[in-house]
Coordinates of C-alpha atoms and ligand atoms in Angstrom, one line a residue:
M1 CA -25.2 31.5 -12.2
L2 CA -28.0 30.3 -14.4
D3 CA -26.2 32.0 -17.3
F4 CA -23.1 30.0 -16.6
A5 CA -25.1 26.8 -16.3
R6 CA -26.9 27.4 -19.7
T7 CA -23.6 28.1 -21.4
A8 CA -22.0 25.0 -19.9
E9 CA -25.1 23.0 -21.0
A10 CA -24.8 24.3 -24.6
I11 CA -21.0 23.5 -24.6
G12 CA -21.9 19.9 -23.4
A13 CA -24.5 19.6 -26.2
T14 CA -22.1 20.1 -29.1
S15 CA -19.3 17.6 -29.9
S16 CA -17.4 20.1 -32.0
T17 CA -14.4 21.6 -30.1
L18 CA -14.5 24.6 -32.3
E19 CA -18.1 25.3 -31.4
K20 CA -17.4 24.6 -27.7
S21 CA -14.6 27.2 -27.7
R22 CA -16.8 29.7 -29.6
L23 CA -19.7 29.4 -27.2
L24 CA -17.3 29.8 -24.3
A25 CA -15.5 32.8 -25.8
D26 CA -18.8 34.5 -26.4
Y27 CA -19.8 34.0 -22.8
L28 CA -16.5 35.0 -21.3
R29 CA -16.2 38.2 -23.4
R30 CA -19.4 39.5 -21.8
L31 CA -18.3 39.1 -18.2
P32 CA -16.8 41.8 -15.8
P33 CA -13.4 40.8 -14.3
D34 CA -14.6 39.2 -11.1
D35 CA -17.2 37.0 -12.8
L36 CA -14.6 36.3 -15.5
R37 CA -12.1 35.0 -13.0
R38 CA -14.8 32.7 -11.4
A39 CA -16.2 31.5 -14.7
A40 CA -12.8 30.5 -16.1
I41 CA -12.1 28.6 -12.9
Y42 CA -15.5 26.9 -12.7
M43 CA -15.4 26.1 -16.4
S44 CA -12.1 24.2 -15.8
G45 CA -14.0 22.1 -13.2
Q46 CA -12.6 23.6 -10.0
P47 CA -14.2 25.5 -7.2
Y48 CA -11.0 27.5 -6.6
G49 CA -8.2 28.7 -8.7
R50 CA -4.9 27.0 -8.1
A51 CA -3.2 30.1 -6.9
E52 CA -5.8 30.4 -4.2
R53 CA -4.8 27.1 -2.7
R54 CA -8.1 26.5 -1.0
T55 CA -10.1 23.3 -0.5
L56 CA -13.7 22.9 0.5
N57 CA -13.4 19.5 2.2
L58 CA -16.7 18.5 0.8
G59 CA -16.8 14.9 -0.5
W60 CA -19.2 13.2 -2.8
A61 CA -20.9 11.5 0.1
A62 CA -21.6 14.8 1.9
I63 CA -22.9 16.5 -1.3
G64 CA -25.0 13.4 -2.0
K65 CA -26.5 13.6 1.5
V66 CA -27.4 17.3 1.1
V67 CA -29.0 16.8 -2.4
G68 CA -30.9 13.8 -1.1
R69 CA -32.3 15.7 1.8
L70 CA -33.3 18.7 -0.2
S71 CA -34.9 16.5 -2.9
R72 CA -37.3 15.0 -0.3
R73 CA -37.4 11.9 -2.5
P74 CA -37.3 8.3 -1.1
P75 CA -33.8 6.6 -1.1
E76 CA -34.9 4.0 -3.7
E77 CA -35.9 6.7 -6.2
L78 CA -32.6 8.6 -5.6
N79 CA -30.6 5.4 -6.1
G80 CA -32.4 4.6 -9.3
L81 CA -31.8 8.1 -10.6
F82 CA -28.1 7.8 -9.6
L83 CA -27.6 4.5 -11.4
K84 CA -29.1 6.2 -14.5
H85 CA -26.4 8.8 -14.5
S86 CA -23.5 7.8 -12.3
D87 CA -22.7 11.6 -12.3
L88 CA -23.3 13.6 -9.2
G89 CA -24.3 16.8 -11.2
D90 CA -26.6 15.1 -13.6
W91 CA -28.2 13.2 -10.7
T92 CA -28.6 16.5 -8.8
F93 CA -30.5 18.0 -11.7
D94 CA -33.1 15.1 -11.7
A95 CA -33.2 14.8 -8.0
L96 CA -33.8 18.6 -7.4
S97 CA -36.3 19.1 -10.2
E98 CA -39.2 21.1 -8.6
A99 CA -37.6 20.7 -5.2
T100 CA -35.8 24.0 -4.8
H101 CA -36.9 27.6 -4.4
P102 CA -35.0 29.4 -7.1
A103 CA -34.1 33.1 -6.7
A104 CA -31.8 35.1 -8.9
T105 CA -28.3 34.2 -7.7
S106 CA -25.2 35.7 -9.1
M107 CA -21.8 34.0 -9.5
A108 CA -20.4 36.3 -6.8
E109 CA -23.1 35.1 -4.4
V110 CA -22.3 31.5 -5.2
A111 CA -18.6 32.2 -4.6
A112 CA -19.4 33.9 -1.3
A113 CA -21.5 30.9 -0.2
L114 CA -18.6 28.5 -1.1
E115 CA -16.3 30.6 0.9
E116 CA -18.7 30.3 3.9
I117 CA -18.7 26.6 3.4
R118 CA -14.9 26.4 3.2
T119 CA -14.5 28.3 6.5
A120 CA -17.3 26.5 8.4
R121 CA -15.9 24.4 11.2
T122 CA -17.9 21.3 11.2
A123 CA -19.1 18.9 8.5
A124 CA -22.7 19.5 9.6
A125 CA -22.3 23.3 9.2
K126 CA -20.8 22.8 5.8
Q127 CA -23.7 20.7 4.7
Q128 CA -26.3 23.1 6.0
L129 CA -24.7 26.0 4.1
L130 CA -24.6 23.9 0.9
E131 CA -28.2 23.0 1.4
A132 CA -29.2 26.7 1.7
L133 CA -27.2 27.5 -1.4
L134 CA -28.6 24.7 -3.6
D135 CA -32.1 25.6 -2.4
R136 CA -31.7 29.1 -3.8
L137 CA -30.7 27.7 -7.2
D138 CA -32.6 26.6 -10.3
P139 CA -31.9 22.8 -10.7
L140 CA -29.8 23.5 -13.7
A141 CA -27.6 26.0 -11.8
A142 CA -27.5 23.5 -8.9
K143 CA -26.4 20.8 -11.4
Y144 CA -23.3 22.9 -12.4
V145 CA -22.5 24.0 -8.8
V146 CA -22.4 20.3 -7.8
K147 CA -20.3 19.5 -10.9
V148 CA -17.8 22.2 -9.9
L149 CA -17.8 20.9 -6.4
S150 CA -17.1 17.4 -7.6
F151 CA -14.3 18.7 -9.9
E152 CA -15.7 17.5 -13.1
L153 CA -18.1 19.2 -15.5
R154 CA -18.0 16.4 -18.0
I155 CA -18.9 18.7 -20.9
G156 CA -15.8 17.9 -22.9
L157 CA -14.0 21.0 -21.9
Q158 CA -10.3 20.6 -21.1
E159 CA -8.2 23.5 -19.8
G160 CA -6.7 23.7 -23.3
L161 CA -10.1 24.6 -24.7
V162 CA -10.6 27.3 -22.0
E163 CA -7.2 28.7 -23.0
A164 CA -8.3 28.7 -26.7
A165 CA -11.6 30.5 -25.7
L166 CA -9.7 33.1 -23.8
A167 CA -7.4 33.7 -26.8
S168 CA -10.4 34.2 -29.1
A169 CA -12.5 36.2 -26.6
F170 CA -9.8 38.8 -25.9
E171 CA -7.8 38.6 -29.1
V172 CA -4.6 37.4 -27.5
P173 CA -2.3 34.9 -29.3
L174 CA -2.9 31.4 -27.9
A175 CA 0.8 31.0 -27.2
T176 CA 0.6 34.1 -24.9
V177 CA -2.4 32.8 -23.1
R178 CA -0.6 29.5 -22.5
R179 CA 2.5 31.2 -21.2
I180 CA 0.6 33.4 -18.8
H181 CA -1.3 30.3 -17.6
M182 CA 1.9 28.4 -17.2
L183 CA 3.6 31.2 -15.2
T184 CA 0.6 32.1 -13.0
G185 CA -0.6 28.5 -12.8
D186 CA -4.1 29.8 -12.5
I187 CA -6.7 29.9 -15.2
G188 CA -8.8 32.6 -13.4
E189 CA -5.8 34.9 -13.1
T190 CA -4.9 34.2 -16.7
A191 CA -8.4 35.2 -17.9
V192 CA -8.3 38.5 -16.0
R193 CA -4.8 39.4 -17.3
C194 CA -5.9 38.6 -20.9
R195 CA -9.0 40.8 -20.5
A196 CA -6.9 43.7 -19.1
G197 CA -4.2 43.2 -21.8
E198 CA -1.6 42.6 -19.1
L199 CA 0.5 40.3 -21.2
A200 CA 4.1 41.3 -20.9
D201 CA 5.1 41.4 -17.3
T202 CA 4.0 37.9 -16.2
R203 CA 6.9 36.4 -14.3
I204 CA 7.4 33.3 -12.2
T205 CA 6.0 33.8 -8.7
L206 CA 7.7 31.4 -6.3
F207 CA 5.3 29.3 -4.2
Q208 CA 2.8 29.2 -7.1
P209 CA 3.3 25.8 -8.7
I210 CA 4.1 25.6 -12.4
R211 CA 2.8 22.9 -14.5
F212 CA 5.2 20.0 -15.1
M213 CA 6.9 19.2 -18.3
L214 CA 5.9 15.7 -19.5
A215 CA 7.5 13.1 -21.7
T216 CA 6.3 11.3 -24.8
A217 CA 6.6 7.5 -24.9
V218 CA 8.8 5.9 -27.6
E219 CA 9.2 2.2 -28.3
T220 CA 12.8 1.9 -29.4
P221 CA 16.2 3.7 -29.2
E222 CA 15.9 4.3 -33.0
E223 CA 12.6 6.1 -32.6
A224 CA 14.1 8.2 -29.8
F225 CA 16.9 9.4 -32.1
Q226 CA 14.5 10.0 -35.0
R227 CA 12.1 12.1 -32.9
M228 CA 14.8 14.1 -31.2
Q229 CA 16.9 14.9 -34.2
T230 CA 20.0 15.9 -32.3
E231 CA 23.6 14.7 -32.6
V232 CA 23.6 13.3 -29.1
V233 CA 20.8 12.7 -26.6
W234 CA 21.0 12.9 -22.8
T235 CA 19.6 10.0 -20.8
E236 CA 18.5 10.0 -17.2
E237 CA 17.2 7.1 -15.2
K238 CA 13.4 7.0 -15.0
Y239 CA 12.9 6.8 -11.3
D240 CA 9.8 5.2 -9.9
G241 CA 8.9 7.6 -7.2
V242 CA 6.6 10.7 -7.1
R243 CA 7.1 13.8 -9.1
C244 CA 7.8 16.9 -6.9
Q245 CA 8.4 20.6 -7.5
L246 CA 10.4 22.4 -4.8
H247 CA 10.2 26.1 -4.2
S248 CA 12.6 27.6 -1.7
S249 CA 13.4 31.2 -0.9
G250 CA 14.1 33.3 2.2
G251 CA 13.3 30.8 4.9
R252 CA 10.3 29.3 3.2
C253 CA 10.2 26.0 1.3
E254 CA 7.2 24.3 -0.2
L255 CA 6.6 21.2 -2.3
F256 CA 4.0 20.5 -4.9
S257 CA 2.7 17.3 -6.5
R258 CA 2.1 16.5 -10.1
E259 CA -1.5 17.8 -9.6
L260 CA 0.0 21.1 -8.3
K261 CA -1.2 20.4 -4.8
E262 CA 1.0 21.3 -1.9
T263 CA 2.6 18.2 -0.4
S264 CA 5.1 19.8 2.0
E265 CA 3.5 18.1 5.0
A266 CA 4.1 14.6 3.6
F267 CA 7.9 15.1 3.1
P268 CA 9.1 17.2 6.1
E269 CA 12.7 16.2 5.8
I270 CA 12.8 17.5 2.2
V271 CA 11.3 20.8 3.3
E272 CA 13.9 21.0 6.2
A273 CA 16.7 20.3 3.7
G274 CA 15.2 22.8 1.3
L275 CA 15.3 25.5 4.0
G276 CA 19.0 24.9 4.2
L277 CA 19.6 25.8 0.6
I278 CA 21.5 29.0 0.2
H279 CA 20.0 29.8 -3.2
E280 CA 16.5 30.9 -4.2
V281 CA 15.4 28.0 -6.4
L282 CA 12.5 26.2 -8.1
L283 CA 13.6 22.6 -8.7
D284 CA 11.8 19.8 -10.5
G285 CA 12.5 16.3 -9.4
E286 CA 11.3 13.0 -8.0
V287 CA 11.0 12.0 -4.4
L288 CA 12.1 8.4 -3.7
A289 CA 12.3 6.2 -0.6
H290 CA 15.7 5.0 0.3
D291 CA 17.4 3.6 3.3
G292 CA 20.8 5.4 3.1
T293 CA 22.3 3.1 0.5
Q294 CA 19.5 1.7 -1.5
V295 CA 16.3 3.0 -3.2
L296 CA 13.3 1.2 -1.8
P297 CA 10.5 -0.2 -3.9
F298 CA 7.6 2.1 -4.7
F299 CA 5.2 0.5 -2.2
E300 CA 7.5 1.6 0.7
L301 CA 7.2 5.2 -0.6
Q302 CA 3.4 4.8 -0.8
R303 CA 3.3 4.5 2.9
R304 CA 4.5 8.1 3.1
L305 CA 2.0 9.6 0.6
G306 CA -1.0 11.7 1.4
R307 CA -0.1 12.2 5.1
K308 CA -0.7 15.4 7.1
V309 CA 1.5 14.3 9.9
V310 CA 4.4 12.0 9.5
S311 CA 5.4 10.2 12.7
S312 CA 9.1 10.0 13.6
A313 CA 8.9 6.3 13.5
L314 CA 7.7 6.4 9.8
R315 CA 10.3 8.9 9.0
A316 CA 13.0 6.6 10.3
E317 CA 11.5 3.5 8.6
V318 CA 11.0 5.1 5.2
P319 CA 13.6 7.9 4.7
L320 CA 13.4 10.0 1.5
V321 CA 15.6 11.6 -1.1
F322 CA 14.8 14.3 -3.7
V323 CA 16.4 13.5 -7.0
A324 CA 16.6 16.8 -8.9
F325 CA 16.5 16.8 -12.7
D326 CA 15.7 20.4 -13.5
L327 CA 16.0 23.9 -12.4
L328 CA 13.5 26.6 -13.5
Y329 CA 14.3 29.6 -11.4
L330 CA 17.5 30.7 -9.7
D331 CA 18.1 33.7 -7.5
G332 CA 15.6 36.0 -9.2
D333 CA 16.1 34.7 -12.8
V334 CA 13.7 32.6 -14.7
V335 CA 16.0 30.0 -16.3
M336 CA 13.5 27.6 -17.8
D337 CA 13.9 29.0 -21.3
R338 CA 17.6 28.3 -21.3
P339 CA 19.0 25.0 -22.7
L340 CA 18.8 22.0 -20.5
E341 CA 22.6 21.8 -20.7
E342 CA 22.9 25.2 -19.0
R343 CA 20.2 24.4 -16.4
R344 CA 22.0 21.2 -15.5
R345 CA 25.3 23.1 -15.1
L346 CA 23.6 25.7 -12.9
M347 CA 22.1 22.9 -10.8
E348 CA 25.4 21.2 -10.4
E349 CA 26.9 24.5 -9.2
L350 CA 24.3 24.7 -6.4
G351 CA 26.4 22.2 -4.5
M352 CA 23.4 20.5 -3.0
K353 CA 24.0 17.7 -0.4
P354 CA 21.8 14.7 0.5
P355 CA 18.9 14.3 0.7
F356 CA 19.3 16.2 -2.5
L357 CA 20.8 14.2 -5.4
L358 CA 21.1 14.8 -9.1
A359 CA 19.6 12.5 -11.7
R360 CA 22.2 10.2 -13.1
L361 CA 23.1 11.5 -16.5
E362 CA 24.7 9.8 -19.5
T363 CA 25.1 10.9 -23.1
A364 CA 24.2 8.6 -25.9
R365 CA 25.8 9.0 -29.4
D366 CA 23.6 6.7 -31.4
P367 CA 20.8 4.2 -31.1
E368 CA 23.1 1.3 -30.3
H369 CA 24.7 3.3 -27.5
L370 CA 21.3 4.3 -26.2
D371 CA 20.2 0.7 -26.3
R372 CA 23.2 -0.3 -24.2
I373 CA 22.4 2.3 -21.6
F374 CA 18.8 1.2 -21.6
A375 CA 19.7 -2.4 -21.0
E376 CA 22.0 -1.4 -18.1
T377 CA 19.4 0.7 -16.4
R378 CA 16.9 -2.2 -16.7
D379 CA 19.5 -4.5 -15.2
R380 CA 19.7 -2.2 -12.3
G381 CA 16.0 -2.7 -11.8
N382 CA 14.8 0.7 -13.0
E383 CA 11.5 1.0 -14.9
G384 CA 13.1 2.8 -17.9
L385 CA 15.0 5.6 -19.2
M386 CA 14.3 9.3 -19.9
V387 CA 15.8 10.7 -23.0
K388 CA 16.2 14.5 -23.2
D389 CA 17.3 17.0 -25.7
P390 CA 20.2 18.9 -24.1
H391 CA 19.4 22.0 -26.1
S392 CA 15.7 22.2 -25.1
P393 CA 13.9 24.7 -22.9
Y394 CA 11.6 23.5 -20.1
S395 CA 8.1 23.5 -21.5
P396 CA 5.5 23.4 -18.7
G397 CA 2.4 21.3 -19.1
R398 CA 3.6 20.0 -22.5
R399 CA 4.1 16.5 -23.7
G400 CA 6.5 17.3 -26.5
M401 CA 9.5 15.7 -28.2
S402 CA 12.2 17.2 -26.0
W403 CA 11.6 14.6 -23.3
L404 CA 11.0 11.1 -24.3
K405 CA 10.5 8.0 -22.2
L406 CA 11.7 4.5 -23.0
K407 CA 10.0 2.0 -20.9
R408 CA 10.7 -1.7 -20.3
P409 CA 8.3 -3.6 -22.5
L410 CA 6.5 -5.7 -20.0
A411 CA 5.0 -9.1 -20.2
T412 CA 1.2 -9.1 -20.1
L413 CA -0.9 -11.4 -18.0
D414 CA -4.0 -13.4 -19.1
V415 CA -6.5 -13.1 -16.3
V416 CA -10.2 -13.9 -15.7
V417 CA -12.9 -11.3 -14.9
T418 CA -14.5 -12.1 -11.5
A419 CA -16.6 -8.9 -10.8
V420 CA -17.8 -5.9 -12.8
E421 CA -19.0 -2.4 -11.9
W422 CA -21.1 0.3 -13.6
G423 CA -18.9 2.9 -15.1
H424 CA -18.8 6.7 -14.7
G425 CA -19.0 9.6 -17.1
K426 CA -18.9 8.5 -20.7
R427 CA -19.1 4.9 -19.4
R428 CA -22.3 5.3 -17.4
G429 CA -25.0 2.8 -18.1
V430 CA -22.4 0.1 -19.1
L431 CA -20.4 -2.4 -17.0
S432 CA -16.9 -1.1 -17.7
D433 CA -14.8 -1.6 -14.6
Y434 CA -13.5 -5.2 -14.4
T435 CA -12.0 -6.9 -11.4
F436 CA -9.8 -9.8 -12.5
A437 CA -8.0 -12.8 -11.0
V438 CA -5.2 -15.2 -11.7
R439 CA -5.2 -18.9 -10.8
E440 CA -3.5 -20.7 -8.0
A441 CA -2.1 -23.7 -9.8
E442 CA -2.2 -26.1 -6.8
T443 CA -5.8 -25.4 -5.8
G444 CA -7.3 -23.9 -8.9
Q445 CA -8.6 -21.0 -6.8
L446 CA -9.1 -17.7 -8.5
L447 CA -7.4 -14.8 -6.7
N448 CA -7.9 -11.2 -7.6
V449 CA -4.9 -9.1 -8.6
G450 CA -6.5 -5.9 -9.8
K451 CA -9.2 -3.8 -11.5
A452 CA -9.0 -2.3 -14.9
Y453 CA -11.2 0.5 -16.4
T454 CA -10.1 1.1 -19.9
G455 CA -8.9 -0.6 -23.1
L456 CA -11.9 -2.1 -24.8
T457 CA -13.9 -0.4 -27.6
D458 CA -17.3 1.0 -26.9
A459 CA -18.8 -1.8 -29.0
E460 CA -17.0 -4.5 -27.0
I461 CA -18.0 -2.9 -23.7
A462 CA -21.7 -2.9 -24.9
T463 CA -21.5 -6.5 -25.9
M464 CA -19.8 -7.5 -22.6
T465 CA -22.3 -5.5 -20.6
E466 CA -25.1 -7.7 -22.0
F467 CA -23.0 -10.8 -21.4
F468 CA -22.2 -9.9 -17.8
L469 CA -25.8 -9.0 -17.0
A470 CA -26.7 -12.5 -18.2
N471 CA -23.8 -14.0 -16.2
T472 CA -24.3 -12.2 -12.9
V473 CA -23.9 -14.4 -9.9
A474 CA -24.7 -11.7 -7.3
D475 CA -26.0 -8.2 -7.8
Y476 CA -24.8 -5.6 -5.2
G477 CA -26.2 -2.5 -7.0
R478 CA -23.0 -0.8 -8.1
S479 CA -21.1 -4.0 -8.6
R480 CA -21.8 -7.5 -9.6
L481 CA -20.0 -10.8 -9.1
V482 CA -20.0 -12.6 -12.4
E483 CA -19.3 -16.1 -13.5
P484 CA -15.6 -16.3 -14.0
N485 CA -15.6 -17.2 -17.7
T486 CA -14.2 -14.1 -19.5
V487 CA -10.5 -14.1 -20.1
I488 CA -8.8 -10.8 -20.8
E489 CA -5.2 -9.9 -21.4
V490 CA -3.9 -7.0 -19.3
A491 CA -0.8 -4.8 -19.5
F492 CA 0.4 -3.0 -16.4
D493 CA 3.2 -0.7 -15.1
S494 CA 4.3 -2.8 -12.2
I495 CA 3.3 -5.4 -9.6
Q496 CA 3.3 -4.6 -6.0
R497 CA 2.5 -6.4 -2.8
S498 CA -1.0 -5.7 -1.6
A499 CA -3.1 -6.5 1.4
R500 CA -6.3 -5.6 -0.4
H501 CA -6.3 -8.7 -2.6
R502 CA -6.2 -12.3 -1.3
S503 CA -3.5 -13.0 -3.9
G504 CA -1.2 -10.7 -1.9
F505 CA -0.4 -8.7 -5.1
A506 CA -1.8 -5.8 -7.1
L507 CA -1.1 -4.7 -10.6
R508 CA -0.4 -1.0 -10.9
F509 CA -2.2 0.9 -13.7
P510 CA -3.6 -2.2 -15.4
R511 CA -5.1 -1.8 -18.9
I512 CA -7.1 -4.3 -20.9
V513 CA -5.2 -5.2 -24.1
R514 CA -7.8 -7.4 -25.5
L515 CA -10.4 -10.1 -24.9
R516 CA -9.0 -13.6 -25.1
E517 CA -12.0 -15.5 -26.2
D518 CA -9.6 -18.1 -27.5
K519 CA -8.2 -18.9 -24.1
P520 CA -9.9 -21.2 -21.6
V521 CA -9.9 -20.2 -17.9
A522 CA -7.9 -23.2 -17.0
E523 CA -5.0 -21.7 -19.0
I524 CA -4.8 -18.2 -17.5
D525 CA -1.7 -17.0 -15.8
T526 CA -0.9 -18.3 -12.3
L527 CA -0.1 -16.7 -9.0
A528 CA 3.3 -18.2 -9.3
R529 CA 3.9 -16.3 -12.5
V530 CA 2.8 -13.0 -10.8
R531 CA 5.2 -13.8 -7.9
E532 CA 8.0 -14.5 -10.3
L533 CA 7.5 -11.2 -12.3
H534 CA 7.3 -9.3 -9.0
E535 CA 10.5 -10.8 -7.8
R536 CA 12.3 -10.4 -11.0
Y537 CA 11.4 -6.8 -11.8
F538 CA 9.8 -5.0 -8.9
A539 CA 11.0 -6.3 -5.6
R540 CA 14.7 -5.7 -6.1
L541 CA 16.4 -3.0 -4.3
I542 CA 18.4 -0.6 -6.4
P543 CA 21.8 0.5 -4.9
L544 CA 21.7 4.2 -4.4
A545 CA 25.1 4.8 -5.9
Q546 CA 23.8 3.4 -9.2
V547 CA 20.7 5.5 -9.3
A548 CA 21.9 8.9 -8.7
E549 CA 25.0 10.9 -7.8
V550 CA 25.6 13.8 -5.5
S551 CA 26.9 16.7 -7.4
E552 CA 29.9 17.2 -5.2
E553 CA 31.3 13.7 -5.6
Ligands
LIG601 P1 5.1 8.7 -17.0 O1 4.5 8.8 -15.6 O2 5.3 7.3 -17.5 O3 4.4 9.6 -18.0 O4 6.6 9.3 -17.0 C1 6.9 10.6 -16.6 C2 7.2 10.6 -15.2 O5 8.5 10.0 -14.9 C3 7.5 12.0 -14.7 O6 6.3 12.7 -14.4 C4 8.3 11.8 -13.5 O7 7.5 11.7 -12.3 C5 9.0 10.5 -13.7 N1 10.5 10.6 -13.9 C6 11.3 9.8 -13.3 N2 12.6 10.1 -13.6 C7 12.6 11.2 -14.3 C8 13.6 12.0 -14.9 N3 14.9 11.7 -14.8 N4 13.2 13.1 -15.6 C9 11.9 13.4 -15.8 N5 10.9 12.6 -15.2 C10 11.2 11.6 -14.5

């Protein structure tokens, strides 16, 4: 394990992606198959491969408690160390320095210990096992075990780089590595197949999620046509629900989220309907909340997310549909390489019934036509339009030019910063997370409507950190209330009702566009403006008939 940790450390120390990939390839090439499988998975910042579908159920708080106990350091010191890093792994390294009893520990032994932790019944037993494991490790190895457990190595190594390293380590074309990865959905399995030269017979395995195809954002209909370079483009509504992959075969049906996690439990009625399909399929689509005639706003769907058990009351209150827009596998055949046109035809021939619907499809001949369709979809209250190349294959995990998204350009809001927090990862040591408010015109009260993390340059963040330190009203450790005198402009995806903020609203995915030093706090946007935008764009119900159609009709 120490070898792994040293390699990871060296990868983190260089900023050159080429060098990172070379270091990783040199390391992976030396490993026997079992270690290779583990190392590829751990280097991607996961304790288990996706195909294994296992979770440890060990949160930051539990890991923190174990490290704290093992370190035998006083809480103040531990807190101080944590603030320095804001990264669980880096903190572990400092906290455990000279505190453990290192003995040579192989990656197989670490994997076995993780398996014991996974199967332990109680939280206390899990923590005890983790403590025993960390105690056997050198602090550097412990640092990387903790990073793997917290799902982030933070050494600048994305899965794409692990793929590149595998290609170079085993002299396999990168495109082949990607294809194997896409089909197996598991970087560990990919590594082992590359090493063994098993490159040809990788097929789709149902019930192993495949990475989702993604879309590139474009600003205008003209740009969409330029990028796509086809005679006509296909358009589909851009539904504001959650992405979902459905696998169904032989009395088994499972659903997977955009992160490739199984979500069958959250959407039992979709699973039940999937069991009724007579074909063996892998469908890509979007789950939406609807009440029989209308699509409900996203916040209704949110009530159904992340649940293990869905009560019948909630099922009745927030019913669901699955709007299918792609078909990757049908009755034993991988169809994802066939043109979208053909996949759509096959999907229409499936004769699916509600709750299955097909994405509403229209063909656009030129930019003016596309613009008209775009305006119509926005009038129906949708967030935008997907533009697809009818001749294109399905490309898992890629954000290419075959799928584009045209989104409604939204008004931005000018808001004031009311509280700030220390950042994580690259942003540790600076105050980078801003909570912000709008003004209630009648009372002048500031009411929070969201929290944004990104958008400013490093230099701006550094300057603002100094500024906020000097303008702190109350220091709560991680967060600080600041004097509300910094105006920023924020963009966002939507506005939803929220009980979390006193304003009653929350911006979804807010991003800081710029600092508005020119704008006095008295002139920031008001709660009334937020309410108006919400009503105009996000509260309206969309009639189902206009959103999607059933193939039979
Ligand atoms: P974005 O999240 O803005 O990158 O947009 C891509 C997301 O739009 C996808 O991941 C889907 O969840 C969603 N989406 C909604 N409607 C469609 C559609 N007709 N085709 C593909 N993706 C869609």
